[in-house]
Amino acid sequence: MNETPWDHRPAPSVRVLLAEDQGMMRGALALLLGMEADIEIVAQVAAGDAIVDAVLAHRPDVALLDIELPGMSGLDAAAVLRERAPDCRVLILTTFGRPGYLRRAMEAGAAGFLVKDGPVEELAAAIRRVLAGETVIDPALAVATLSARPNPLTARECDVLKASVDGATVADIAAKLHLSESTVRNYLSSAIGKTGTRNRMEAMREARQQGWL
């Protein structure tokens, strides 16, 4: 019986899940990464709330997640994966290189954070590196994060600002979060003060720009 010498056996492929809501971007990433000899795209999802089930079903080695996804953000999904699929390494890939996002990604247990404007070869190398146990962070973003101020908002203040989208009234926010209207007003007032803005819509925009939401 002839056996293939160990040195010539094909290396196992890195199994990757791809979460990206833009179909064209998702298809392009899947095609380009799939051309790497040692990378296999085992699942693709377009919504954040599909990530965890897909990871549990397909058992990828690395989950490549966008941040702004319908249903659940990639950062929230990363935090869930840390508990439910700890063997799956998470690499955040986003258009928005915001210091607040990087901090939240690291707190959620992500192993890497890159912006989308880099070459696919760099992304493929990052996938291999996080699988090997390294932490991979976009260098420019890492420098910017060191000089950025930390998030001054509490979790509840963030919740209230998030619920302020699309012109929601104080009553709408109170009903959604199961809070009294006076409590909502207090949270909004505090968030406006901490962000140095004039109203809740400006506060929400500032918090988003900083990557706090």
GROMACS .gro file of C-alpha atoms in nm:
model
  213
    1MET     CA    1   0.000   0.000   0.000
    2ASN     CA    2   0.143   0.331  -0.110
    3GLU     CA    3   0.108   0.618   0.133
    4THR     CA    4   0.160   0.984   0.061
    5PRO     CA    5   0.464   1.112   0.251
    6TRP     CA    6   0.363   1.341   0.535
    7ASP     CA    7   0.541   1.642   0.386
    8HIS     CA    8   0.331   1.615   0.070
    9ARG     CA    9  -0.011   1.576   0.225
   10PRO     CA   10  -0.238   1.873   0.153
   11ALA     CA   11  -0.280   2.107   0.449
   12PRO     CA   12  -0.634   2.125   0.586
   13SER     CA   13  -0.833   2.422   0.465
   14VAL     CA   14  -0.925   2.708   0.695
   15ARG     CA   15  -1.304   2.699   0.722
   16VAL     CA   16  -1.447   3.052   0.705
   17LEU     CA   17  -1.793   3.196   0.761
   18LEU     CA   18  -1.860   3.528   0.589
   19ALA     CA   19  -2.119   3.775   0.726
   20GLU     CA   20  -2.178   4.074   0.496
   21ASP     CA   21  -2.512   4.236   0.411
   22GLN     CA   22  -2.410   4.380   0.074
   23GLY     CA   23  -2.455   4.102  -0.180
   24MET     CA   24  -2.194   4.225  -0.427
   25MET     CA   25  -1.930   4.271  -0.157
   26ARG     CA   26  -2.012   3.932  -0.004
   27GLY     CA   27  -1.987   3.759  -0.340
   28ALA     CA   28  -1.658   3.929  -0.426
   29LEU     CA   29  -1.501   3.841  -0.090
   30ALA     CA   30  -1.619   3.481  -0.116
   31LEU     CA   31  -1.479   3.449  -0.469
   32LEU     CA   32  -1.143   3.607  -0.390
   33LEU     CA   33  -1.087   3.426  -0.061
   34GLY     CA   34  -1.203   3.100  -0.219
   35MET     CA   35  -0.917   3.129  -0.468
   36GLU     CA   36  -0.671   3.087  -0.181
   37ALA     CA   37  -0.559   2.724  -0.177
   38ASP     CA   38  -0.598   2.687   0.198
   39ILE     CA   39  -0.923   2.881   0.258
   40GLU     CA   40  -1.274   2.742   0.220
   41ILE     CA   41  -1.588   2.956   0.255
   42VAL     CA   42  -1.828   2.717   0.429
   43ALA     CA   43  -2.115   2.962   0.491
   44GLN     CA   44  -2.235   3.307   0.390
   45VAL     CA   45  -2.498   3.512   0.576
   46ALA     CA   46  -2.647   3.855   0.510
   47ALA     CA   47  -2.793   3.929   0.855
   48GLY     CA   48  -2.637   3.948   1.198
   49ASP     CA   49  -2.903   3.737   1.365
   50ALA     CA   50  -2.816   3.449   1.131
   51ILE     CA   51  -2.450   3.436   1.236
   52VAL     CA   52  -2.469   3.226   1.551
   53ASP     CA   53  -2.692   2.955   1.401
   54ALA     CA   54  -2.471   2.937   1.092
   55VAL     CA   55  -2.156   2.904   1.303
   56LEU     CA   56  -2.311   2.627   1.512
   57ALA     CA   57  -2.427   2.447   1.197
   58HIS     CA   58  -2.109   2.477   0.988
   59ARG     CA   59  -1.841   2.500   1.257
   60PRO     CA   60  -1.603   2.742   1.080
   61ASP     CA   61  -1.256   2.803   1.214
   62VAL     CA   62  -1.288   3.178   1.155
   63ALA     CA   63  -1.596   3.401   1.137
   64LEU     CA   64  -1.537   3.707   0.920
   65LEU     CA   65  -1.797   3.962   1.034
   66ASP     CA   66  -1.906   4.304   0.918
   67ILE     CA   67  -2.023   4.536   1.199
   68GLU     CA   68  -2.336   4.704   1.065
   69LEU     CA   69  -2.568   4.416   0.983
   70PRO     CA   70  -2.947   4.385   0.997
   71GLY     CA   71  -3.088   4.208   1.301
   72MET     CA   72  -2.772   4.206   1.514
   73SER     CA   73  -2.442   4.386   1.479
   74GLY     CA   74  -2.125   4.191   1.413
   75LEU     CA   75  -1.995   4.312   1.750
   76ASP     CA   76  -2.296   4.174   1.936
   77ALA     CA   77  -2.266   3.847   1.743
   78ALA     CA   78  -1.898   3.824   1.837
   79ALA     CA   79  -1.989   3.847   2.205
   80VAL     CA   80  -2.242   3.564   2.166
   81LEU     CA   81  -1.993   3.348   1.975
   82ARG     CA   82  -1.740   3.389   2.254
   83GLU     CA   83  -1.985   3.207   2.481
   84ARG     CA   84  -2.145   2.959   2.241
   85ALA     CA   85  -1.862   2.882   1.997
   86PRO     CA   86  -1.535   2.967   2.175
   87ASP     CA   87  -1.328   2.768   1.925
   88CYS     CA   88  -1.437   2.996   1.640
   89ARG     CA   89  -1.201   3.291   1.599
   90VAL     CA   90  -1.371   3.620   1.505
   91LEU     CA   91  -1.220   3.869   1.262
   92ILE     CA   92  -1.407   4.198   1.220
   93LEU     CA   93  -1.394   4.348   0.869
   94THR     CA   94  -1.564   4.684   0.831
   95THR     CA   95  -1.584   4.998   0.624
   96PHE     CA   96  -1.584   5.210   0.938
   97GLY     CA   97  -1.245   5.225   1.109
   98ARG     CA   98  -1.365   5.391   1.428
   99PRO     CA   99  -1.169   5.368   1.755
  100GLY     CA  100  -1.485   5.298   1.953
  101TYR     CA  101  -1.560   5.001   1.730
  102LEU     CA  102  -1.214   4.857   1.788
  103ARG     CA  103  -1.250   4.883   2.165
  104ARG     CA  104  -1.591   4.715   2.153
  105ALA     CA  105  -1.460   4.442   1.922
  106MET     CA  106  -1.177   4.356   2.161
  107GLU     CA  107  -1.419   4.358   2.456
  108ALA     CA  108  -1.643   4.118   2.262
  109GLY     CA  109  -1.353   3.876   2.218
  110ALA     CA  110  -1.266   3.943   1.853
  111ALA     CA  111  -0.921   3.826   1.747
  112GLY     CA  112  -0.879   4.083   1.474
  113PHE     CA  113  -1.008   4.407   1.325
  114LEU     CA  114  -0.943   4.524   0.969
  115VAL     CA  115  -1.094   4.781   0.735
  116LYS     CA  116  -1.219   4.681   0.392
  117ASP     CA  117  -0.984   4.891   0.182
  118GLY     CA  118  -0.691   4.651   0.214
  119PRO     CA  119  -0.585   4.391  -0.045
  120VAL     CA  120  -0.739   4.044  -0.028
  121GLU     CA  121  -0.393   3.894   0.026
  122GLU     CA  122  -0.369   4.090   0.351
  123LEU     CA  123  -0.711   3.965   0.457
  124ALA     CA  124  -0.619   3.605   0.377
  125ALA     CA  125  -0.299   3.642   0.579
  126ALA     CA  126  -0.500   3.788   0.870
  127ILE     CA  127  -0.735   3.488   0.862
  128ARG     CA  128  -0.439   3.252   0.891
  129ARG     CA  129  -0.283   3.458   1.168
  130VAL     CA  130  -0.592   3.472   1.390
  131LEU     CA  131  -0.637   3.098   1.343
  132ALA     CA  132  -0.278   3.056   1.464
  133GLY     CA  133  -0.368   3.243   1.781
  134GLU     CA  134  -0.245   3.592   1.691
  135THR     CA  135  -0.437   3.917   1.731
  136VAL     CA  136  -0.447   4.122   1.410
  137ILE     CA  137  -0.540   4.492   1.418
  138ASP     CA  138  -0.523   4.754   1.145
  139PRO     CA  139  -0.211   4.956   1.243
  140ALA     CA  140  -0.355   5.301   1.167
  141LEU     CA  141  -0.668   5.226   1.367
  142ALA     CA  142  -0.463   5.097   1.659
  143VAL     CA  143  -0.273   5.428   1.673
  144ALA     CA  144  -0.595   5.630   1.649
  145THR     CA  145  -0.752   5.427   1.929
  146LEU     CA  146  -0.469   5.509   2.167
  147SER     CA  147  -0.545   5.881   2.137
  148ALA     CA  148  -0.926   5.853   2.128
  149ARG     CA  149  -1.131   5.919   2.438
  150PRO     CA  150  -1.314   5.623   2.590
  151ASN     CA  151  -1.690   5.585   2.564
  152PRO     CA  152  -1.844   5.807   2.837
  153LEU     CA  153  -2.193   5.664   2.789
  154THR     CA  154  -2.348   5.399   3.009
  155ALA     CA  155  -2.508   5.092   2.853
  156ARG     CA  156  -2.855   5.232   2.921
  157GLU     CA  157  -2.769   5.569   2.766
  158CYS     CA  158  -2.651   5.383   2.457
  159ASP     CA  159  -2.977   5.184   2.448
  160VAL     CA  160  -3.183   5.502   2.466
  161LEU     CA  161  -2.984   5.669   2.188
  162LYS     CA  162  -3.016   5.362   1.967
  163ALA     CA  163  -3.391   5.365   2.021
  164SER     CA  164  -3.403   5.731   1.912
  165VAL     CA  165  -3.365   5.647   1.544
  166ASP     CA  166  -3.628   5.738   1.285
  167GLY     CA  167  -3.779   6.014   1.494
  168ALA     CA  168  -3.899   5.795   1.779
  169THR     CA  169  -4.075   5.993   2.052
  170VAL     CA  170  -3.990   5.971   2.421
  171ALA     CA  171  -4.307   5.766   2.466
  172ASP     CA  172  -4.196   5.528   2.187
  173ILE     CA  173  -3.854   5.482   2.346
  174ALA     CA  174  -4.005   5.429   2.691
  175ALA     CA  175  -4.240   5.160   2.559
  176LYS     CA  176  -3.966   4.985   2.364
  177LEU     CA  177  -3.722   4.974   2.657
  178HIS     CA  178  -3.983   4.926   2.931
  179LEU     CA  179  -3.882   5.247   3.106
  180SER     CA  180  -4.078   5.545   3.233
  181GLU     CA  181  -4.080   5.856   3.015
  182SER     CA  182  -3.906   6.057   3.287
  183THR     CA  183  -3.627   5.799   3.304
  184VAL     CA  184  -3.586   5.816   2.927
  185ARG     CA  185  -3.561   6.195   2.944
  186ASN     CA  186  -3.297   6.169   3.214
  187TYR     CA  187  -3.089   5.926   3.007
  188LEU     CA  188  -3.120   6.145   2.698
  189SER     CA  189  -3.022   6.457   2.890
  190SER     CA  190  -2.719   6.280   3.034
  191ALA     CA  191  -2.613   6.147   2.691
  192ILE     CA  192  -2.647   6.492   2.534
  193GLY     CA  193  -2.430   6.642   2.807
  194LYS     CA  194  -2.162   6.374   2.782
  195THR     CA  195  -2.137   6.404   2.403
  196GLY     CA  196  -2.130   6.784   2.412
  197THR     CA  197  -2.419   6.813   2.169
  198ARG     CA  198  -2.741   7.016   2.161
  199ASN     CA  199  -3.008   6.750   2.120
  200ARG     CA  200  -3.058   6.374   2.110
  201MET     CA  201  -3.023   6.344   1.732
  202GLU     CA  202  -2.685   6.518   1.746
  203ALA     CA  203  -2.590   6.300   2.042
  204MET     CA  204  -2.680   5.987   1.847
  205ARG     CA  205  -2.480   6.099   1.544
  206GLU     CA  206  -2.178   6.181   1.757
  207ALA     CA  207  -2.196   5.849   1.938
  208ARG     CA  208  -2.221   5.662   1.607
  209GLN     CA  209  -1.931   5.857   1.460
  210GLN     CA  210  -1.716   5.764   1.760
  211GLY     CA  211  -1.817   5.400   1.733
  212TRP     CA  212  -1.989   5.395   2.073
  213LEU     CA  213  -2.318   5.262   1.934
   0.00000   0.00000   0.00000
